[in-house]
XYZ file of C-alpha atoms in Angstrom:
582
model
C -5.512 -21.472 28.209
C -2.374 -23.268 29.461
C -1.099 -19.661 29.759
C -3.687 -18.894 32.248
C -2.970 -22.104 34.396
C 0.479 -21.514 34.407
C -0.357 -18.123 35.792
C -2.356 -19.227 38.072
C 0.038 -21.326 39.758
C 3.156 -19.384 39.580
C 1.942 -15.869 40.136
C 4.787 -13.151 39.128
C 5.404 -10.571 41.531
C 2.157 -8.843 41.174
C 0.470 -8.832 44.631
C -2.938 -7.299 45.076
C -4.368 -5.842 48.460
C -7.280 -9.015 48.378
C -4.310 -11.211 48.200
C -2.185 -9.491 51.118
C -5.332 -9.185 53.273
C -5.772 -12.892 52.863
C -2.384 -13.481 53.728
C -2.288 -11.447 56.545
C -5.412 -13.130 58.008
C -4.648 -16.501 57.163
C -1.200 -15.995 58.870
C -2.964 -14.786 62.446
C -5.113 -17.571 62.369
C -2.625 -20.212 61.590
C -0.431 -18.540 64.429
C -3.588 -19.293 66.739
C -3.984 -22.848 65.641
C -0.181 -23.444 66.039
C 0.500 -21.772 69.357
C -2.882 -21.761 71.293
C -4.588 -24.716 70.016
C -2.153 -27.768 69.836
C -2.150 -29.223 73.170
C 1.063 -29.664 74.656
C 3.035 -33.163 74.970
C 2.741 -34.617 78.738
C 6.696 -33.450 79.676
C 7.898 -31.688 82.916
C 9.455 -28.240 82.339
C 13.085 -27.344 83.589
C 11.637 -24.537 85.727
C 10.366 -25.906 88.743
C 9.241 -29.109 87.346
C 5.824 -27.085 86.384
C 3.426 -29.644 84.282
C 2.345 -27.605 81.035
C -1.327 -26.670 80.795
C -3.390 -26.728 77.946
C -4.150 -22.746 76.909
C -7.473 -21.684 78.491
C -6.997 -19.017 80.484
C -4.207 -16.295 78.477
C -4.671 -14.006 81.329
C -3.266 -16.058 84.184
C -0.863 -18.501 82.270
C 2.078 -17.516 79.833
C 2.907 -19.171 76.880
C 6.796 -20.757 77.223
C 8.656 -21.549 80.491
C 7.261 -18.988 82.919
C 10.492 -17.711 83.765
C 12.415 -14.776 80.896
C 8.682 -14.988 79.319
C 7.664 -12.769 82.518
C 10.341 -10.458 82.376
C 9.597 -10.124 78.669
C 5.766 -8.933 79.519
C 7.453 -6.582 81.941
C 9.698 -4.874 79.067
C 6.631 -4.485 77.055
C 4.174 -3.057 80.053
C 7.367 -0.806 81.215
C 7.229 0.941 77.660
C 3.869 1.796 77.602
C 3.791 2.936 81.313
C 7.160 5.073 80.356
C 5.504 6.803 77.585
C 2.335 7.795 79.492
C 3.685 8.560 82.949
C 7.646 8.610 83.325
C 8.916 9.336 79.472
C 12.225 11.061 81.431
C 13.066 8.015 83.453
C 12.301 5.669 80.231
C 15.614 4.179 80.091
C 16.047 3.849 83.904
C 12.902 1.745 84.451
C 11.741 0.656 87.744
C 13.814 -2.084 88.053
C 17.846 -2.557 88.606
C 17.859 -0.130 91.482
C 20.200 1.626 91.828
C 21.745 1.673 88.751
C 20.612 3.709 85.224
C 19.933 2.531 81.900
C 18.181 -0.530 83.008
C 16.046 -0.993 79.824
C 19.206 -0.916 77.638
C 20.440 -4.260 79.694
C 17.613 -6.203 77.678
C 16.343 -5.640 74.081
C 13.779 -2.586 74.500
C 10.884 -4.236 72.372
C 9.831 -0.420 72.150
C 8.180 -1.508 68.915
C 5.419 -3.219 70.852
C 4.563 0.087 72.954
C 1.191 0.679 71.484
C 0.418 -3.035 73.160
C 1.829 -1.426 76.608
C -0.739 1.350 76.361
C -3.611 -0.831 76.839
C -4.429 -1.850 80.057
C -2.597 -1.977 83.283
C -1.374 -4.529 86.030
C -0.299 -8.149 86.174
C -3.348 -9.562 84.059
C -3.161 -7.137 81.311
C 0.858 -7.487 81.329
C 0.287 -11.283 80.649
C -2.326 -11.284 78.237
C -0.824 -8.690 76.145
C 2.096 -10.784 75.938
C 0.498 -13.948 75.080
C -1.498 -11.863 72.226
C 1.696 -10.593 71.284
C 3.650 -13.930 71.139
C 1.262 -15.352 68.603
C 1.319 -12.175 66.221
C 5.028 -12.442 66.253
C 4.783 -16.393 64.815
C 1.881 -14.420 62.129
C 3.808 -11.457 61.087
C 7.162 -13.642 60.388
C 4.965 -16.179 58.391
C 3.523 -12.649 56.470
C 7.065 -11.352 56.343
C 8.046 -14.888 54.561
C 5.191 -14.909 52.207
C 5.857 -11.294 50.964
C 8.661 -11.786 50.193
C 9.204 -14.514 48.092
C 5.905 -13.491 46.494
C 7.547 -10.147 45.603
C 10.878 -11.985 44.364
C 8.602 -14.198 41.897
C 7.376 -17.186 43.448
C 3.798 -18.626 43.366
C 1.449 -18.600 46.356
C 1.658 -21.990 47.499
C 5.829 -21.500 47.696
C 5.130 -17.996 49.309
C 3.110 -20.017 51.954
C 6.199 -22.507 52.355
C 8.661 -19.648 52.895
C 6.307 -18.067 55.294
C 6.055 -21.188 57.144
C 9.715 -22.168 57.287
C 10.462 -18.736 58.474
C 7.586 -18.662 61.178
C 7.748 -22.114 62.418
C 11.161 -23.295 61.764
C 12.097 -25.670 64.670
C 15.477 -23.594 65.676
C 12.616 -20.679 66.659
C 11.307 -22.832 69.703
C 14.695 -22.597 71.603
C 13.861 -19.060 71.955
C 10.464 -19.426 73.276
C 11.220 -16.921 76.203
C 12.722 -14.253 74.084
C 10.239 -12.297 72.385
C 12.784 -9.930 71.146
C 14.421 -13.210 69.142
C 11.024 -14.439 67.594
C 10.048 -11.182 66.659
C 11.659 -11.368 63.005
C 8.434 -10.786 60.836
C 9.868 -7.340 60.275
C 12.798 -8.068 58.664
C 11.131 -10.022 55.649
C 8.503 -7.547 55.747
C 10.837 -4.608 55.028
C 12.710 -6.104 52.735
C 9.403 -7.230 50.477
C 8.412 -3.591 50.980
C 11.451 -2.125 49.658
C 11.527 -4.405 46.806
C 8.064 -3.768 46.234
C 8.671 -0.140 46.367
C 11.898 -0.023 43.968
C 10.009 -2.564 41.261
C 12.478 -4.911 41.839
C 12.463 -9.104 41.793
C 14.541 -11.897 40.892
C 12.599 -12.877 38.200
C 11.998 -9.698 36.185
C 14.538 -7.660 38.096
C 14.323 -3.549 38.019
C 11.417 -2.783 36.111
C 10.371 1.288 36.212
C 6.595 1.145 35.586
C 6.261 -1.229 38.520
C 8.268 1.340 40.871
C 5.628 2.084 44.075
C 7.456 4.931 46.166
C 4.794 4.790 48.523
C 5.654 0.888 49.425
C 9.562 2.136 49.556
C 8.480 4.500 52.386
C 6.948 2.031 54.449
C 9.552 -0.528 53.949
C 12.004 2.078 55.803
C 9.212 2.745 58.348
C 8.825 -1.168 59.023
C 12.434 -1.827 59.222
C 12.820 1.311 61.835
C 10.088 -0.409 63.742
C 12.133 -3.698 63.781
C 15.380 -1.986 65.006
C 13.217 -0.354 67.982
C 12.931 -3.992 69.052
C 15.992 -4.173 69.999
C 19.672 -5.131 68.881
C 19.232 -8.877 69.637
C 18.276 -9.600 66.007
C 18.296 -6.007 64.922
C 21.702 -5.507 64.775
C 22.565 -7.866 62.028
C 19.425 -6.658 60.392
C 20.916 -3.127 60.261
C 24.059 -4.482 58.568
C 22.446 -6.444 56.064
C 20.239 -3.933 54.927
C 23.229 -1.622 54.685
C 24.641 -4.577 52.457
C 21.780 -4.542 50.346
C 21.576 -0.826 49.815
C 25.074 -1.104 48.629
C 24.794 -3.517 46.569
C 21.768 -2.055 44.786
C 23.967 0.831 44.722
C 26.667 -0.877 42.682
C 24.217 -2.487 40.546
C 22.380 0.687 39.640
C 25.736 2.222 38.489
C 27.075 -1.078 36.653
C 23.855 -1.298 34.679
C 24.136 2.271 33.537
C 22.465 4.569 36.138
C 18.758 3.757 34.913
C 16.193 6.729 35.419
C 14.885 6.775 38.980
C 11.709 8.740 39.694
C 12.071 11.847 42.259
C 9.353 10.896 43.925
C 11.134 7.172 45.006
C 14.777 9.232 45.409
C 13.115 11.696 47.819
C 11.087 8.955 49.377
C 14.230 7.223 50.056
C 16.259 9.771 51.638
C 13.605 10.369 53.813
C 12.574 6.708 54.722
C 16.613 6.231 54.860
C 17.101 9.256 57.407
C 14.393 8.214 59.411
C 15.730 4.622 60.046
C 18.961 6.002 60.615
C 17.886 8.135 63.113
C 15.862 5.323 65.027
C 18.898 3.337 64.790
C 21.355 6.042 66.170
C 18.881 6.883 69.130
C 18.926 3.001 70.135
C 22.592 2.742 69.521
C 23.146 5.613 71.932
C 21.292 4.224 74.491
C 23.226 0.841 74.344
C 26.515 2.835 74.139
C 25.880 4.489 77.116
C 25.512 0.933 79.102
C 28.939 0.156 77.578
C 30.274 3.217 78.903
C 28.700 2.669 82.235
C 29.946 -0.872 82.400
C 32.973 -1.762 80.111
C 32.726 -5.327 81.297
C 29.268 -5.715 79.476
C 31.331 -6.689 76.424
C 31.526 -10.568 76.274
C 35.021 -12.405 75.916
C 35.543 -14.912 73.354
C 35.752 -17.632 75.952
C 32.194 -16.917 77.062
C 31.076 -16.310 73.681
C 32.576 -20.310 73.032
C 30.502 -21.323 75.958
C 27.175 -20.382 73.606
C 28.491 -21.165 70.338
C 26.540 -23.996 68.481
C 28.564 -26.945 66.566
C 27.952 -28.089 63.061
C 25.938 -30.812 64.570
C 23.667 -28.263 66.076
C 22.223 -28.059 62.532
C 20.440 -31.240 62.502
C 19.232 -30.817 66.438
C 15.842 -29.707 67.609
C 14.740 -27.887 70.600
C 12.987 -29.534 73.616
C 9.781 -27.571 72.496
C 9.599 -29.049 68.991
C 6.816 -31.371 69.006
C 7.785 -33.871 66.617
C 11.235 -34.103 67.325
C 11.746 -32.401 70.726
C 11.905 -35.606 72.641
C 13.686 -37.632 70.317
C 16.759 -35.116 70.346
C 16.863 -35.164 74.174
C 20.371 -36.777 73.590
C 21.471 -34.782 70.944
C 20.825 -31.325 72.937
C 22.468 -32.751 76.034
C 25.573 -33.516 73.725
C 25.403 -29.652 73.123
C 26.318 -28.806 76.711
C 25.139 -25.931 78.636
C 22.420 -23.601 77.117
C 21.655 -26.652 74.467
C 18.149 -24.862 73.616
C 20.043 -21.811 72.638
C 22.497 -23.751 70.354
C 20.128 -25.766 68.375
C 20.010 -24.411 64.771
C 17.640 -27.026 63.068
C 16.004 -25.114 60.371
C 13.780 -28.130 59.180
C 14.792 -31.311 57.639
C 11.749 -30.388 54.886
C 13.190 -27.271 54.184
C 16.947 -28.507 53.603
C 15.220 -30.919 51.170
C 13.628 -28.478 49.586
C 16.444 -25.999 49.538
C 18.535 -28.286 48.349
C 15.914 -29.213 45.348
C 16.082 -25.716 44.398
C 19.588 -25.672 43.455
C 18.764 -28.095 40.787
C 15.009 -27.017 39.965
C 14.093 -23.279 40.231
C 12.528 -20.101 38.964
C 15.640 -18.400 39.927
C 18.738 -17.973 37.259
C 21.616 -20.322 38.117
C 23.809 -17.458 39.245
C 20.978 -16.261 41.855
C 20.794 -19.953 43.309
C 24.472 -19.828 43.467
C 24.573 -16.261 45.285
C 21.898 -18.012 47.890
C 24.124 -21.493 48.254
C 27.058 -19.151 48.871
C 25.076 -16.784 51.168
C 23.645 -19.620 52.734
C 26.814 -21.268 53.696
C 28.707 -17.990 55.086
C 25.608 -17.453 57.235
C 25.929 -20.937 58.604
C 29.801 -20.621 58.989
C 28.751 -17.097 60.866
C 26.284 -18.822 63.088
C 28.695 -21.651 64.403
C 30.593 -18.483 66.445
C 33.787 -19.864 67.658
C 33.354 -22.911 66.248
C 33.584 -21.607 62.616
C 36.007 -19.802 61.077
C 34.457 -16.409 60.308
C 32.618 -15.123 63.560
C 36.043 -14.440 64.762
C 36.101 -11.209 62.093
C 32.651 -10.295 63.175
C 33.389 -10.222 66.650
C 36.547 -8.098 66.205
C 35.937 -5.942 63.388
C 31.917 -5.134 63.601
C 30.567 -2.761 65.930
C 28.431 -4.434 68.467
C 29.062 -7.735 68.147
C 31.367 -7.996 70.851
C 28.134 -7.592 73.032
C 26.400 -10.046 71.741
C 26.168 -13.630 73.862
C 24.680 -16.179 71.358
C 26.072 -16.250 67.738
C 23.371 -19.111 67.035
C 20.849 -16.429 66.506
C 22.156 -15.828 63.154
C 21.055 -18.829 61.698
C 18.345 -16.555 60.799
C 19.778 -15.321 57.796
C 20.385 -18.680 56.332
C 16.895 -19.937 57.171
C 15.675 -16.772 54.666
C 17.652 -17.878 51.847
C 17.029 -21.507 52.336
C 12.915 -20.351 52.347
C 13.962 -18.502 49.004
C 15.734 -21.480 47.736
C 12.807 -23.586 48.555
C 10.205 -21.082 47.171
C 11.904 -21.173 43.964
C 11.801 -24.901 43.798
C 8.103 -25.198 44.834
C 7.177 -22.608 41.993
C 9.497 -24.498 39.500
C 7.809 -27.472 40.362
C 4.045 -26.613 40.129
C 5.212 -25.074 36.675
C 6.734 -28.534 35.592
C 3.277 -30.288 36.983
C 1.355 -27.921 34.556
C 3.091 -28.648 31.291
C 2.955 -31.988 32.486
C -0.751 -32.376 32.533
C -3.536 -31.555 30.341
C -4.610 -27.933 30.566
C -7.879 -28.266 32.302
C -5.827 -30.187 34.929
C -3.177 -28.176 35.233
C -3.719 -25.986 38.284
C -5.085 -29.232 40.341
C -2.072 -31.136 39.226
C 0.460 -28.170 40.656
C -1.347 -28.187 43.854
C -1.429 -31.945 44.331
C 2.705 -31.617 44.075
C 3.131 -28.599 46.138
C 0.574 -28.518 48.708
C 1.803 -31.627 50.394
C 4.999 -29.787 50.777
C 3.627 -26.789 52.482
C 1.969 -29.526 54.684
C 5.239 -31.357 55.561
C 6.762 -27.964 56.921
C 4.110 -26.937 58.573
C 3.841 -30.604 60.811
C 7.552 -30.660 61.335
C 7.246 -27.025 62.413
C 4.575 -28.116 65.226
C 5.521 -26.873 68.625
C 4.943 -28.257 72.024
C 4.572 -25.033 73.807
C 3.646 -25.104 77.662
C 1.176 -22.559 79.356
C 2.111 -21.953 82.793
C 0.313 -20.907 85.528
C 1.996 -17.682 87.291
C 2.165 -17.659 91.196
C -0.086 -14.678 92.553
C 1.450 -11.343 93.432
C 2.410 -11.073 97.161
C -0.213 -8.549 98.865
C 3.165 -6.886 100.878
C 4.245 -5.250 97.270
C 1.338 -3.185 97.176
C 2.092 -1.957 100.594
C 5.566 -1.785 100.182
C 7.353 2.079 100.305
C 9.644 2.231 97.582
C 12.782 1.242 96.501
C 12.353 -1.999 98.234
C 14.073 -5.081 97.239
C 11.975 -8.837 97.082
C 13.670 -11.797 98.795
C 14.868 -14.171 97.254
C 16.294 -12.038 94.698
C 18.549 -14.448 91.819
C 17.767 -14.442 87.857
C 15.520 -17.209 88.270
C 13.213 -15.602 90.464
C 13.459 -11.747 89.794
C 11.689 -12.249 86.222
C 8.235 -12.866 88.112
C 8.876 -10.374 90.400
C 9.465 -7.550 87.724
C 5.868 -9.094 86.262
C 4.373 -8.445 89.826
C 5.733 -4.946 89.859
C 3.706 -4.275 86.494
C 0.958 -2.972 89.285
C 2.285 0.290 89.886
C 5.924 -0.162 88.635
C 7.641 0.401 92.356
C 11.392 1.351 91.949
C 13.149 -2.072 93.264
C 16.644 -3.799 93.342
C 15.192 -6.850 91.742
C 15.708 -6.988 87.829
C 16.844 -9.789 85.349
C 19.092 -8.839 82.302
C 22.110 -10.859 80.814
C 24.596 -8.652 82.353
C 24.127 -7.861 85.964
C 26.110 -4.582 87.201
C 28.448 -5.204 90.071
C 26.940 -2.526 91.959
C 23.597 -3.899 91.988
C 24.934 -7.174 92.470
C 26.597 -6.656 95.704
C 22.962 -5.521 96.959
C 21.874 -8.819 95.902
C 24.688 -10.620 97.656
C 24.885 -8.992 100.886
C 21.049 -9.444 101.250
C 21.654 -13.286 101.847
C 22.929 -12.240 105.297
C 19.849 -9.974 105.801
C 19.621 -8.685 108.444
C 23.015 -8.246 109.370
C 24.545 -5.108 109.908
C 26.256 -5.121 106.299
C 22.818 -5.797 104.954
C 21.053 -2.827 106.982
C 23.971 -0.477 106.126
C 23.785 -1.340 102.311
C 20.286 -1.084 102.653
C 20.451 2.672 104.190
C 23.586 3.750 102.108
C 20.870 3.356 99.092
C 17.614 4.572 100.467
C 16.129 1.209 100.034
C 12.907 1.508 102.406
C 11.297 -2.006 102.885
C 12.396 -5.612 102.100
C 9.713 -8.321 101.225
C 10.450 -11.870 102.389
C 8.225 -14.187 100.076
C 7.677 -17.202 102.307
C 7.399 -20.059 99.690
C 10.054 -18.740 97.837
C 12.568 -18.575 100.338
C 12.078 -21.796 102.221
C 14.958 -23.766 101.648
C 17.206 -20.905 100.354
C 19.691 -18.469 102.502
C 16.861 -16.360 103.059
C 14.876 -18.442 104.929
C 16.325 -17.474 108.576
C 14.944 -13.856 107.476
C 10.991 -15.289 108.016
C 11.977 -15.426 111.770
C 13.425 -12.055 112.248
C 11.728 -9.768 114.512
C 11.263 -6.048 114.869
C 14.427 -4.208 115.895
C 15.552 -0.477 116.094
C 15.444 0.884 112.603
C 13.439 -2.229 111.150
C 9.879 -2.910 111.602
C 8.464 -6.137 110.712
C 4.843 -6.715 109.404
C 3.278 -9.856 108.626
C 0.991 -9.523 105.215
C -0.580 -13.235 104.387
C 2.203 -15.779 104.312
C 4.777 -13.235 103.475
C 6.806 -10.769 105.704
C 7.229 -6.763 105.179
C 10.286 -4.989 106.532
C 10.464 -1.392 106.733
C 13.853 0.117 107.359
C 14.090 3.559 108.919
């Protein structure tokens, strides 16, 4: 009887379909509650002092700050539009004119293209983004749950790991970066690959548990994850390669146990597909590096975005329980403070620490997890740590990465595995210490509160910002066009507006601005000077839109009073002004 109780609270990695279905549904419902139903605390946003609103209109309000989030909404919309109407121009996009490969200036988010195929226009783009934002957190939870369950943790421990990975406080420093928040495919792919190969931490390799179909599914999910972009995907590619190398070495050392033909063929096909997808996207980003050699980040530039050891205990602004408490601590981190915070969660730290001493994982496994966590943290410190310099110099692709702190994902995963081992062992200890008929209840009494603590610490304080309406002049302006003002703070909204028809335009936001396009933006501050008009004609830009409420108080304000002249026709459309160049 006691054995039955123990098996109930400490399930081995025999995860059934009903459990996965329940976990998937539960992860979505939890994400809706955490992201949409928790009202934001009263505080002003950095962008325009906009007051956060409670979610009530997911079509006209967007989660986050209303800045980078709108550019991310445009990305998904462009992916769907290009697949249906402009596949040849997929990488060029309607933005960033006159430059090419504009999509490769950002993570493409191509994996979300099925969503991009549904609906069109601004409202659809906003609704689509709000839904994907919630689903990204749901998938992060599900991936964490599936991984530790496959490794040998019980269900409550799976939920603890899922909550720790989905709602780690550091993630809220990236609320404008769906590409960085979309990490669920990583842990889900590892879980599927481990399940497909019949492997877990508690049992090792068991041939009778090999499921080739799960292995193939793992490769497909891994390829999908990479298709979202290399902001997070680059590290994943190398970690997956390292895992494959480690598994191969272990297979050789243990006497090359027999592998089924179906599994081998599945791995070959899945691995080749993953390599092909990775190679395709890597080729596109390599074209950008060849077109714009300066796209690589200098060491000094990386230093400006590198966290410090203190970042491990600092929460971002959008953390509900800790954000306002850590205002001074974030300010001490300097510029880009929200992207420098790396708090994985104080509760997670505690549970992982406990997992070093009490765990269902072996001592050697715990030591590997601990060493891996330390190494990951030292890498995430960037220029303030001893290891990132080696990555920057010798690992292809990392010299183009701006924010080393994003590598904190990997220590978070390892900490979650350590914590899951502790929670499972704690449940087993509770079972052994109580009467058989009370063992299941006792196990939950000591473990479920830990899950609730992780969730409480991970509660977000997210704003849902009402977006400015699209200027009517945009629908009447002949393309190519430019909307004024143009800068990285405004162009994200303009990109969202452009989802209604996707006109070719100069405007666009990316982490790198090509010199040619930036020169156009700079000279337009003097519009309609002779130099600006000559530039417009040089690149065949046919119209200029001046948005009145955005231009007021900027160098572009004098353009509002410019009248028609030879070669330039003024038309007032609502409060804004459209200039047609001839």
